[in-house]
Coordinates of C-alpha atoms and ligand atoms in Angstrom, one line a residue:
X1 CA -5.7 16.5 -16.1
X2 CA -9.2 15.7 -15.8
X3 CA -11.5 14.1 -13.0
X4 CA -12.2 10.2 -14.2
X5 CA -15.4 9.8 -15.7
X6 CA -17.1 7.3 -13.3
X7 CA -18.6 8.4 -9.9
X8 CA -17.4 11.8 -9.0
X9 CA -15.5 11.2 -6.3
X10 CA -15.5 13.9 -3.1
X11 CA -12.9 12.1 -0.6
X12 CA -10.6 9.5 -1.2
X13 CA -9.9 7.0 2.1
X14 CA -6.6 4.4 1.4
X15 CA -5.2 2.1 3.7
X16 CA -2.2 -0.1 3.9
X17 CA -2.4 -3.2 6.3
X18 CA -0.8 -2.5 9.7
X19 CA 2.9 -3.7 10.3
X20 CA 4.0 -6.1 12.9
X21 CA 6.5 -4.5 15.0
X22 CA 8.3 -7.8 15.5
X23 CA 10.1 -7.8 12.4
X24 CA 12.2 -5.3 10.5
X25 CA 10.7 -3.1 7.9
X26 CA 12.0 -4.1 4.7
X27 CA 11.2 -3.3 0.6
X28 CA 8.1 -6.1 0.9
X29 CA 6.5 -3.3 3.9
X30 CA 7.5 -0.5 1.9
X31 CA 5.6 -1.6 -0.9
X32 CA 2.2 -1.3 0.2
X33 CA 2.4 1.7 1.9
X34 CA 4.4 3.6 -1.4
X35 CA 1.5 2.3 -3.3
X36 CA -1.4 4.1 -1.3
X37 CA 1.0 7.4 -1.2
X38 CA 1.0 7.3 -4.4
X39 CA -2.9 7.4 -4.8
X40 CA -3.2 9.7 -2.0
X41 CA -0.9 12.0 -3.6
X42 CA -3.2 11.6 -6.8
X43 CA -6.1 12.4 -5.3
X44 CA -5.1 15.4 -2.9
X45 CA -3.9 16.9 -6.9
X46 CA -7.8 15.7 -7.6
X47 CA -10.1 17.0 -4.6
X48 CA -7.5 18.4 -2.1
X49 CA -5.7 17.6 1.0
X50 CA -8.5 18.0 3.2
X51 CA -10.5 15.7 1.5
X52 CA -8.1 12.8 1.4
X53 CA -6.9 10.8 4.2
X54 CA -4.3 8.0 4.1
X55 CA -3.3 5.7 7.2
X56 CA -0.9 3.6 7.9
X57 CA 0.3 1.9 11.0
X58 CA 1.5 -1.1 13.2
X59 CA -0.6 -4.2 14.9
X60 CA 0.8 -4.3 18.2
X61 CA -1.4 -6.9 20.2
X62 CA -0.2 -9.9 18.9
X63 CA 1.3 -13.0 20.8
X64 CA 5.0 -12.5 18.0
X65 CA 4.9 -9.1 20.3
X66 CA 5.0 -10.7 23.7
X67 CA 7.7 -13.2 22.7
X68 CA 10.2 -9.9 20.7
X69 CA 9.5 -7.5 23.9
X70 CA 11.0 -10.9 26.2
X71 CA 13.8 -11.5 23.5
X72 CA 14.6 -7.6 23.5
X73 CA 14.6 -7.5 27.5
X74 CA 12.4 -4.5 27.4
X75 CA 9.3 -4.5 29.2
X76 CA 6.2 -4.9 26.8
X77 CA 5.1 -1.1 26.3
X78 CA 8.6 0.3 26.2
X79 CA 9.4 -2.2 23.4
X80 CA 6.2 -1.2 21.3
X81 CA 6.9 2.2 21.8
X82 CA 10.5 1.8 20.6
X83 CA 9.3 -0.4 18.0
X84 CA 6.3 1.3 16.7
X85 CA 8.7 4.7 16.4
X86 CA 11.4 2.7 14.7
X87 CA 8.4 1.6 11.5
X88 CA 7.2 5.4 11.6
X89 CA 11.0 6.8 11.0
X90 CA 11.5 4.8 8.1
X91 CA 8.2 5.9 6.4
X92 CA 9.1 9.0 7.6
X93 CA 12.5 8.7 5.9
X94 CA 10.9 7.4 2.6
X95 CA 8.6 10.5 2.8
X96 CA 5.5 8.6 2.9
X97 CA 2.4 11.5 3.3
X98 CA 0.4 9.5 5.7
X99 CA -2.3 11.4 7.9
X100 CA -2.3 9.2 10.3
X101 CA -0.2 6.4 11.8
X102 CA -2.2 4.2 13.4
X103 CA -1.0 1.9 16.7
X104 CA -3.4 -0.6 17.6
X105 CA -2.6 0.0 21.4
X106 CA -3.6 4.4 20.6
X107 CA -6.5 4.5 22.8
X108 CA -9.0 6.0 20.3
X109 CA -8.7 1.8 18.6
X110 CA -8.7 0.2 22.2
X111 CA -12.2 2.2 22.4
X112 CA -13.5 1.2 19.3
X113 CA -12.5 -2.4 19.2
X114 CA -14.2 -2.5 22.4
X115 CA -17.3 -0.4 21.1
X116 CA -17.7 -3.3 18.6
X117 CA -17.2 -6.2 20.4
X118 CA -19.5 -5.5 22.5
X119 CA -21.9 -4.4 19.6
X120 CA -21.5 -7.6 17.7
X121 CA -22.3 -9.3 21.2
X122 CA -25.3 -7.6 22.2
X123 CA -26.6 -8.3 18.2
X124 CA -25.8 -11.8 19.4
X125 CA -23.9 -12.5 16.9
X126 CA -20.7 -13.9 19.6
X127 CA -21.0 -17.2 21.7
X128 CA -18.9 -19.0 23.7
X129 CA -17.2 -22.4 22.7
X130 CA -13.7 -24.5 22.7
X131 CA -11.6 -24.7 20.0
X132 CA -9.2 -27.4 19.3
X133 CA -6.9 -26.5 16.1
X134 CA -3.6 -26.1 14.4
X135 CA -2.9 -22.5 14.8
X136 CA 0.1 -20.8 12.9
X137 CA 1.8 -17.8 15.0
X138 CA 3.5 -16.0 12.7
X139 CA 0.2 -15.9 10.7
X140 CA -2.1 -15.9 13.8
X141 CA -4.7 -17.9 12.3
X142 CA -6.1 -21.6 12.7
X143 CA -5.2 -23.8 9.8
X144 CA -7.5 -27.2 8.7
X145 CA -5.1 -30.7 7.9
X146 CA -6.0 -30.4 4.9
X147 CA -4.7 -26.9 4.2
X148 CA -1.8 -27.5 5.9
X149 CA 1.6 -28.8 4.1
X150 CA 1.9 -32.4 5.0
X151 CA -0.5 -31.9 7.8
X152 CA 2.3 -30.4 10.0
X153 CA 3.4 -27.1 7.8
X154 CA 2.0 -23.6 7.5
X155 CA 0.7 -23.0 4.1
X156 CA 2.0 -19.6 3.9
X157 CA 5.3 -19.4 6.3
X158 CA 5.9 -23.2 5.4
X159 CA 6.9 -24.3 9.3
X160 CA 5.1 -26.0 11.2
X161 CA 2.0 -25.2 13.1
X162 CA 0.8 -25.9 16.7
X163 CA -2.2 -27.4 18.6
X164 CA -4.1 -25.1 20.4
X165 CA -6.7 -25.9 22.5
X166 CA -8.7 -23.3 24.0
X167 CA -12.4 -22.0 25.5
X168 CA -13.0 -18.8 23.5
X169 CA -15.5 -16.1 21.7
X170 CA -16.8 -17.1 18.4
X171 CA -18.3 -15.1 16.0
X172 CA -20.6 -16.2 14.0
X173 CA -19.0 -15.5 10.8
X174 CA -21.6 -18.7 9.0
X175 CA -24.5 -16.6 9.4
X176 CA -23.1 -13.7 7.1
X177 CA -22.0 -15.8 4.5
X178 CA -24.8 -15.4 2.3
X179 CA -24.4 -11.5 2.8
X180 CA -20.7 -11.5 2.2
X181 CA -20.8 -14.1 -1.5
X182 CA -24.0 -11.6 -2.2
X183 CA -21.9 -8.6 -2.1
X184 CA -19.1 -9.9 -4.0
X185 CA -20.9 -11.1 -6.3
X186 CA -23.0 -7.9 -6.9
X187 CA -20.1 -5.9 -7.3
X188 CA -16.9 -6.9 -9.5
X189 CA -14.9 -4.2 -8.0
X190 CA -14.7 -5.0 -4.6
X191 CA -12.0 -8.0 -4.8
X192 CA -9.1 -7.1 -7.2
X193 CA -7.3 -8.2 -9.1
X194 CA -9.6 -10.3 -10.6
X195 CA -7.9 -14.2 -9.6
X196 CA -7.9 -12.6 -6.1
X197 CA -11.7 -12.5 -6.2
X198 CA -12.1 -15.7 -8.0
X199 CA -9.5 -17.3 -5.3
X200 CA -12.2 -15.7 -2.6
X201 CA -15.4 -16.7 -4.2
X202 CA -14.3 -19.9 -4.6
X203 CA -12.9 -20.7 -0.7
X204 CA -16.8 -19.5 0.5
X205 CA -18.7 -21.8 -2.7
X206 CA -16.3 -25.0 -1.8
X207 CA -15.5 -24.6 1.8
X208 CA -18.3 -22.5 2.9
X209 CA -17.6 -20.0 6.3
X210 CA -17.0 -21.7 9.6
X211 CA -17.8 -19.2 12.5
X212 CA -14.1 -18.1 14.1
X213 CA -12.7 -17.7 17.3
X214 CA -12.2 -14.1 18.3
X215 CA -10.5 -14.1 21.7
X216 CA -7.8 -15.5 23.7
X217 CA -7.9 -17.1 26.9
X218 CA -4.1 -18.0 27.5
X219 CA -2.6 -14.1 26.3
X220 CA -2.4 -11.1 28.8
X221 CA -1.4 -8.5 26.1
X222 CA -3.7 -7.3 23.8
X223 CA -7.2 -5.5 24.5
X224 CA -9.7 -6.9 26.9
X225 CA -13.1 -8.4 25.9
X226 CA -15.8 -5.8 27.5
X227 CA -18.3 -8.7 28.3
X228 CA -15.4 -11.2 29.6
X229 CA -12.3 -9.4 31.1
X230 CA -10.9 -12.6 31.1
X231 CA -10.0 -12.7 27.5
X232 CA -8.0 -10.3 25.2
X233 CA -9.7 -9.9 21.3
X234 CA -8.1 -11.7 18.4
X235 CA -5.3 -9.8 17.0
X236 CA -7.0 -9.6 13.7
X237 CA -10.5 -9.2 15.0
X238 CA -8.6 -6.2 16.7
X239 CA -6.4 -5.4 13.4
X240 CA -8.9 -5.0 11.1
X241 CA -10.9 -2.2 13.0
X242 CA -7.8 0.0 12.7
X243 CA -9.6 1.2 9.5
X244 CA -12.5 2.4 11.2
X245 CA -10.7 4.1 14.2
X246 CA -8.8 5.9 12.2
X247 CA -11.5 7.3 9.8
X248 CA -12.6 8.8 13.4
X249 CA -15.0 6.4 14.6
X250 CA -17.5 7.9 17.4
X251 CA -17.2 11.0 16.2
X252 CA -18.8 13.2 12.9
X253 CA -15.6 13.0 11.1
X254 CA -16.4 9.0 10.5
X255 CA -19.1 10.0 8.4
X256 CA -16.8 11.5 5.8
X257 CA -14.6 9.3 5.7
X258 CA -16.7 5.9 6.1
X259 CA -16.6 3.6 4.3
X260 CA -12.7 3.5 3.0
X261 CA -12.2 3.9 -0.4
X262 CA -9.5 1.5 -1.3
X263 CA -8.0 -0.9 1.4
X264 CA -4.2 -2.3 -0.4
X265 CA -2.7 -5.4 1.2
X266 CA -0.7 -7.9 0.0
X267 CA -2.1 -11.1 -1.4
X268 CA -1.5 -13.2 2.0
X269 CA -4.4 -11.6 3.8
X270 CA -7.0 -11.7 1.6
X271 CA -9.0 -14.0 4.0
X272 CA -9.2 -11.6 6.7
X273 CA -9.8 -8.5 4.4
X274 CA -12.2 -9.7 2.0
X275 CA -14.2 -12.5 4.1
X276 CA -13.7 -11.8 7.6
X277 CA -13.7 -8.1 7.7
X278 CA -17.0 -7.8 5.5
X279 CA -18.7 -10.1 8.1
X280 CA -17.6 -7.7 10.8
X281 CA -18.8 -4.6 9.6
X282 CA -22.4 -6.5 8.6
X283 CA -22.7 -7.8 12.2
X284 CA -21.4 -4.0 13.6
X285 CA -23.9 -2.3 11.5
X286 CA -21.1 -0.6 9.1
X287 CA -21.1 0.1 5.3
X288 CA -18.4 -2.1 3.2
X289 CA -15.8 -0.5 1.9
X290 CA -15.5 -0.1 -1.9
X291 CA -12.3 -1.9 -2.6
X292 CA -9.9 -4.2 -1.2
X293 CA -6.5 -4.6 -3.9
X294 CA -4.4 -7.2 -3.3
X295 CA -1.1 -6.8 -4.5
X296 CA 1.4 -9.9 -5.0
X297 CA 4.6 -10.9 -3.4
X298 CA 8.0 -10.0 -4.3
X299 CA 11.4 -12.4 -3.7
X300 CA 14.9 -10.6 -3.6
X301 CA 17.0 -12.0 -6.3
X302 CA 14.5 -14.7 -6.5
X303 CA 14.4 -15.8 -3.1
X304 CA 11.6 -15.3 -0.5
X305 CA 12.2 -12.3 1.5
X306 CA 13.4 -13.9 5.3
X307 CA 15.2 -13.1 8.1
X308 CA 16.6 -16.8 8.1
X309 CA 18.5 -16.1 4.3
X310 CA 19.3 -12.3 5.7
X311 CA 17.7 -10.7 2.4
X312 CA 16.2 -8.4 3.2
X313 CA 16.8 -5.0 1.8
X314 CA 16.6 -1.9 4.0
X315 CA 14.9 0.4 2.2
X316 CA 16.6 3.5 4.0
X317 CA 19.5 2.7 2.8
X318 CA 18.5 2.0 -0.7
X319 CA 17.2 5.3 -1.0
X320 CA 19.7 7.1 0.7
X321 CA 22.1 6.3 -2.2
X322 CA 19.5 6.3 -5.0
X323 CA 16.9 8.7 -3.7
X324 CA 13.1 7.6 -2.9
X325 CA 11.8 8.4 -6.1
X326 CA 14.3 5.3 -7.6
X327 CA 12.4 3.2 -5.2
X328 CA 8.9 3.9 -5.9
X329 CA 9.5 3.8 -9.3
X330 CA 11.1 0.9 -9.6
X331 CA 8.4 -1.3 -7.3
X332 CA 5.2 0.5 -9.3
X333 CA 7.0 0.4 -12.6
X334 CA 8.6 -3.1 -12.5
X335 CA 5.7 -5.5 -11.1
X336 CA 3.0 -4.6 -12.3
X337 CA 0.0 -4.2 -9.4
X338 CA -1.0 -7.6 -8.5
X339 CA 1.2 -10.0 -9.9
X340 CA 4.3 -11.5 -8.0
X341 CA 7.6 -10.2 -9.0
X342 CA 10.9 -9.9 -8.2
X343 CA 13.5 -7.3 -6.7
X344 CA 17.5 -7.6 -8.1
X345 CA 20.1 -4.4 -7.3
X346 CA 21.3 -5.1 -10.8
X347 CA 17.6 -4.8 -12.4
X348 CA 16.8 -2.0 -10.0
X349 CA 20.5 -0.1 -11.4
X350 CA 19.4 -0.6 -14.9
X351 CA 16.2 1.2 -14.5
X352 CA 17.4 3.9 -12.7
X353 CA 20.0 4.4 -15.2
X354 CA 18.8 4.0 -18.2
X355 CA 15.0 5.3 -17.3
X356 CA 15.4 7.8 -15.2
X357 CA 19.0 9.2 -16.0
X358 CA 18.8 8.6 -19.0
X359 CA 15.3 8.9 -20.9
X360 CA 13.9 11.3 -17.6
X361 CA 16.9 13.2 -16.7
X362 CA 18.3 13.5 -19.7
X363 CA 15.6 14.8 -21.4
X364 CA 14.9 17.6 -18.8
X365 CA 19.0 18.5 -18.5
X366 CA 19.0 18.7 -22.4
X367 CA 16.4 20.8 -23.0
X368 CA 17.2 23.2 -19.7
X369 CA 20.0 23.5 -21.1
X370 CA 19.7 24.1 -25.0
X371 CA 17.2 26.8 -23.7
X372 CA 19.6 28.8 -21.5
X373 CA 21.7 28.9 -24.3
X374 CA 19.9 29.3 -27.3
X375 CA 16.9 31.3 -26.0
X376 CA 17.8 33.3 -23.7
X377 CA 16.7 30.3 -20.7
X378 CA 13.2 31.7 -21.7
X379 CA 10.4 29.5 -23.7
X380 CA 6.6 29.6 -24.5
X381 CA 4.1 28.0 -22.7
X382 CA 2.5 26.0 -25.6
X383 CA -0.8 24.3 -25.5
X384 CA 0.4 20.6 -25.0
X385 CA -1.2 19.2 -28.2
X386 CA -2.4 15.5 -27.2
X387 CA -2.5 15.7 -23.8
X388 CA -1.8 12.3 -21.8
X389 CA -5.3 10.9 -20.4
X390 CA -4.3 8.5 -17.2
X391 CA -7.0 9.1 -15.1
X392 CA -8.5 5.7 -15.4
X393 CA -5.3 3.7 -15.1
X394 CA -4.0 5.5 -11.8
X395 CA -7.5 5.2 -9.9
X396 CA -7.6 1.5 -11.2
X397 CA -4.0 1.1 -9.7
X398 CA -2.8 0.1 -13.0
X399 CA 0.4 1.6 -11.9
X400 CA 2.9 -0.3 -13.9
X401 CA 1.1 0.9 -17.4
X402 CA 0.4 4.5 -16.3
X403 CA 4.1 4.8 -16.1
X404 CA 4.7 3.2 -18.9
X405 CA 2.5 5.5 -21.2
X406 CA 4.2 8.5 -19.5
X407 CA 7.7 7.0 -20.4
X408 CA 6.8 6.2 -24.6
X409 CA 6.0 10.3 -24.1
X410 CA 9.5 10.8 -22.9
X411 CA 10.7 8.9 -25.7
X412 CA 9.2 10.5 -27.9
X413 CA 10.1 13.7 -26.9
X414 CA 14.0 12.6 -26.8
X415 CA 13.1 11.0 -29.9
X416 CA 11.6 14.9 -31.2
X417 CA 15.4 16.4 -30.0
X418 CA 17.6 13.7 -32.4
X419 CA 15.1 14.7 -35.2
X420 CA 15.3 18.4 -34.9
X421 CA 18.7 18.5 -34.0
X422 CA 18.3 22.0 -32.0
X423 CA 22.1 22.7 -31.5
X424 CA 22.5 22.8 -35.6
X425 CA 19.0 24.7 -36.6
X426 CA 20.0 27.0 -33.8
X427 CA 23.0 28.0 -36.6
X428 CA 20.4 28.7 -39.2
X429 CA 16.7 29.6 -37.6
X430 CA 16.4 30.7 -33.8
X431 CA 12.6 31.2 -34.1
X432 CA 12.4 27.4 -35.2
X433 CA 14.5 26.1 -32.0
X434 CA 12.6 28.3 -29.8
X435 CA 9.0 26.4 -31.0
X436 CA 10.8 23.2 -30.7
X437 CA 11.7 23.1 -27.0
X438 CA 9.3 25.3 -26.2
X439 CA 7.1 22.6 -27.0
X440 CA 9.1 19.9 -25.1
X441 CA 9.3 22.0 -21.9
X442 CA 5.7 22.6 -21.8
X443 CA 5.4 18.9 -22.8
X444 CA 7.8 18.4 -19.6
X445 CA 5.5 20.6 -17.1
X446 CA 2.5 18.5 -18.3
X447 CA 4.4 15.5 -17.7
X448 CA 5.3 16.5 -14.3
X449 CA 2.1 16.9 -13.4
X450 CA 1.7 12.9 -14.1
X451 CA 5.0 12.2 -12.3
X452 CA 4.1 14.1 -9.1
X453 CA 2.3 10.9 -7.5
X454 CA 5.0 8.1 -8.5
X455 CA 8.1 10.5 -8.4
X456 CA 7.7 13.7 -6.2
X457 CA 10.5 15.0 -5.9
X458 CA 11.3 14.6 -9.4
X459 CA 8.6 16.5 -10.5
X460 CA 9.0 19.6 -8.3
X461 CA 12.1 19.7 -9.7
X462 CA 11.0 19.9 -13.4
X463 CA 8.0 22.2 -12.4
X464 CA 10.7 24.6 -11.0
X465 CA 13.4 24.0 -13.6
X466 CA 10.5 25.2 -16.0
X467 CA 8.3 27.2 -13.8
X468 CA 6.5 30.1 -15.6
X469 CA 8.7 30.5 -18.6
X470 CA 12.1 31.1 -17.2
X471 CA 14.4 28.2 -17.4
X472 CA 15.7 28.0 -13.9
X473 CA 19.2 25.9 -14.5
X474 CA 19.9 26.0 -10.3
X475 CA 18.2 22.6 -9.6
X476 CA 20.9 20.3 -10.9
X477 CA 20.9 16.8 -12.7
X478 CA 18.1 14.5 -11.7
X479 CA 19.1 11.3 -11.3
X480 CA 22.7 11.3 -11.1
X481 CA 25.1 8.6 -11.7
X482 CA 25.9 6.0 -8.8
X483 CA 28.9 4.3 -8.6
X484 CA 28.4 1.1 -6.9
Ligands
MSP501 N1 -0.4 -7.3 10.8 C1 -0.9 -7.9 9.6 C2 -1.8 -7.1 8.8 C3 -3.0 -6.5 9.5 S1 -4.0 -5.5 8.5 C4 -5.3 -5.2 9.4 C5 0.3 -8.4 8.7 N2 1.4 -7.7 8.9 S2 2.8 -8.1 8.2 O1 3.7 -7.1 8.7 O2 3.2 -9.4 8.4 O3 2.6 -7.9 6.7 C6 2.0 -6.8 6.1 C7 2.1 -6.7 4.6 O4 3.4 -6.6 4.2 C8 1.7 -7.9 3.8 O5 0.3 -8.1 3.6 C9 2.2 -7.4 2.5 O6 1.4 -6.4 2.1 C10 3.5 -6.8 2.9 N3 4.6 -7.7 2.6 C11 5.4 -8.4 3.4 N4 6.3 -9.1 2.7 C12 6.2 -8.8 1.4 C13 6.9 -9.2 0.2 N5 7.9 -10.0 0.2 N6 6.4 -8.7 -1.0 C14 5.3 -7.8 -1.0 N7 4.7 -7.5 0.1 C15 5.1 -8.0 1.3 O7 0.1 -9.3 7.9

């Protein structure tokens, strides 16, 4: 593999937005966060471990939390606790290769958030004011009428908002808007996919930025203002500086890390990442970060995911019967990064049967085994002729057609074994069948090399089914059948 050819690149930061503890982690949460592994894991092949860092996390200090920890009977910090452990198991369980996980109520972020506030404040760029306003919960944002369905419904969560009326912090978010359309505009990259940035620049030409309210009078939880104790910060004024905590902020480790490399959220919160958050980080003082990719939504057999219709999918459980490499293939492979899509068991059985068991696993079983017995289970480590270039799509999160391209290889290469027909040429010329899938194994180790971000454990597999030479027949089939 080699290095892309735009800016050398000497650390990679990637973040996935921070998780509500209130609700359940399903396929939609998963998604994000499988999606910067799988960069992570791409770079740390690129520039190595210690120069890649990948955070994920939970958002802890919103109002949704107050009312769950009071549903749950648990007293507020015993119910984030529990909570926040219960997210990290199941990306522990999905083998996500996060450095950090992130709580918005770890210490290190109450420091920073108030580190900034009071930075913003003392720039003057925070006043006091009242605010009167439809204000959706579940999204913690104020709404306009005319954004609103009907004037009573959230535009996003589609039920229905409430007045709130309140004497809070603004920030002067009007002030930066100049700065923030300059920057967009000056660099194509930042917003992506590219109707994401078109959606952003035209909110800020048509509506223009109002300045927003950044605390609460009327909440108890969350972290305290350092100039008004009175009020706790905005839950996403307070969210978004997760990034910055955890790239070490106050300390000579920011440096390397600042600013992130690639911030993926879904396309819900592309307000906050790509209006709100630049605006911040101009009034703290702190570089922009270089990209912000918003990926789209999925529905489960083409129904919203909601707790209401009960659909959503564990992802634990998915991949304790299909594995997580099924999983992270199927979201990066299926939808490709960006658009909406759609999850089905029966499309996500097809694909791991007839992609991975049978093109992928067949391909490796076959070959293992037509080596072990008609070469001794030894073969030569050829010179992989064309060698697959996928740099560029993988650092441009083209996920869906960097797959793609690796599976037309793994056609072809099945496609090579019908030709040649090893099991009869073995009758007549041995040193012929030992070229052939010689060739295809080394094809295979190349290959794996590829695979190792989407499908880790799938390619340690093939690099030690193959390793140096030696067929090594012990690591078993792949992607075995399911019965359902
Ligand atoms: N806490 C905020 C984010 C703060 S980031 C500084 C938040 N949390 S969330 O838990 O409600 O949602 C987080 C993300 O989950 C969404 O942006 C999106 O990335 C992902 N998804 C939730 N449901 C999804 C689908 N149905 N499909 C795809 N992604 C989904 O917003």
């Amino acid at each position: 593999m080699t290095k892309p050819s735009q800016n050398p690149v000497n650390k990679f930061y990637v973040t996935t937005p921070i998780y509500y503890i209130n609700d359940v982690p399903h396929i939609g949460h998963a998604y994000s966060t499988i999606a910067a592994d799988t960069l992570a894991r791409y770079w740390r092949t690129q520039i190595g471990d210690d120069n890649v860092l990948f955070v994920t996390g939970t958002d802890e200090n919103s109002k949704k939390t107050v009312e769950a920890a009071k549903e749950a009977k648990l007293p507020i910090e015993a119910y984030t606790k529990k909570t926040a452990k219960a997210w990290q198991g199941v990306f522990d369980n999905l083998e996500l290769s996060y450095n950090r996980f992130i709580r918005t109520t770890d210490n290190d972020h109450v420091k920073t958030v108030q580190d900034i506030l009071q930075k913003v404040y003392d720039k003057g760029d925070v006043y006091k004011g009242v605010y009167e306003g439809k204000y959706c919960f579940r999204c913690e944002a104020f709404y306009k009428d005319e954004e609103l369905i009907d004037g009573k419904f959230c535009p996003i969560h589609k039920k229905p908002v409430e007045t709130l009326k309140e004497e809070n912090w603004f920030f002067k978010l009007s002030k930066y808007e100049k700065q923030v359309l300059d920057y967009i505009e000056a660099n194509p990259h930042f917003i992506e996919p590219e109707s994401r940035r078109n959606e952003v620049l035209s909110f800020i030409k048509n509506k223009g930025l109002e300045d927003f309210s950044i605390s609460r009078e009327t909440q108890d939880w969350g972290i305290r203002l350092p100039f008004d104790e009175s009020q706790v910060a905005y839950v996403w004024f307070d969210a978004l500086l997760n990034y910055v905590t955890a790239a070490g902020y106050g300390t000579d480790e920011f440096n390397k890390w600042w600013p992130a490399n690639v911030h993926i959220v879904g396309k819900d919160i592309i307000k906050f990442h790509c209006i709100y958050w630049p605006a911040m980080l101009l009034s703290a003082g702190l570089k922009l970060p270089e990209k912000v990719f918003a990926h789209g939504f999925f529905t489960i057999d083409g129904e919203k995911i909601s707790k209401s219709l009960g659909n959503s999918v564990d992802p634990v459980e998915l991949t304790k019967k299909y594995g997580n490499d099924a999983l992270r293939y199927f979201l990066l492979r299926e939808i490709p990064f960006g658009a909406d899509g759609d999850f089905s068991f029966e499309r996500f059985k097809v694909v791991y049967e007839t992609e991975l068991g049978n093109k992928l696993g067949n391909l490796v079983a076959r070959t293992a085994a037509m080596l072990s017995k008609y070469c001794d289970s030894t073969y030569g480590q050829n010179k992989v002729v064309v060698p697959l270039e996928l740099d560029d799509d993988i650092t441009n999160l083209k996920f869906e057609s960097y797959l793609q391209k690796i599976f037309t290889r793994i056609e072809e290469l099945n496609g090579v074994i019908e030709e040649t027909k090893p099991w009869e040429l073995a009758k007549t010329d041995k040193v012929k069948v030992k070229e052939v899938l010689s060739g295809i194994a080394s094809e295979l180790v190349e290959l794996s090399k590829w695979l190792s971000p989407v499908i880790p454990e799938a390619a340690s597999k093939i690099q030690k089914t193959f390793s140096s030479g030696k067929v090594d027949s012990s690591v078993g089939i792949l992607f075995p059948r399911i019965e359902s």
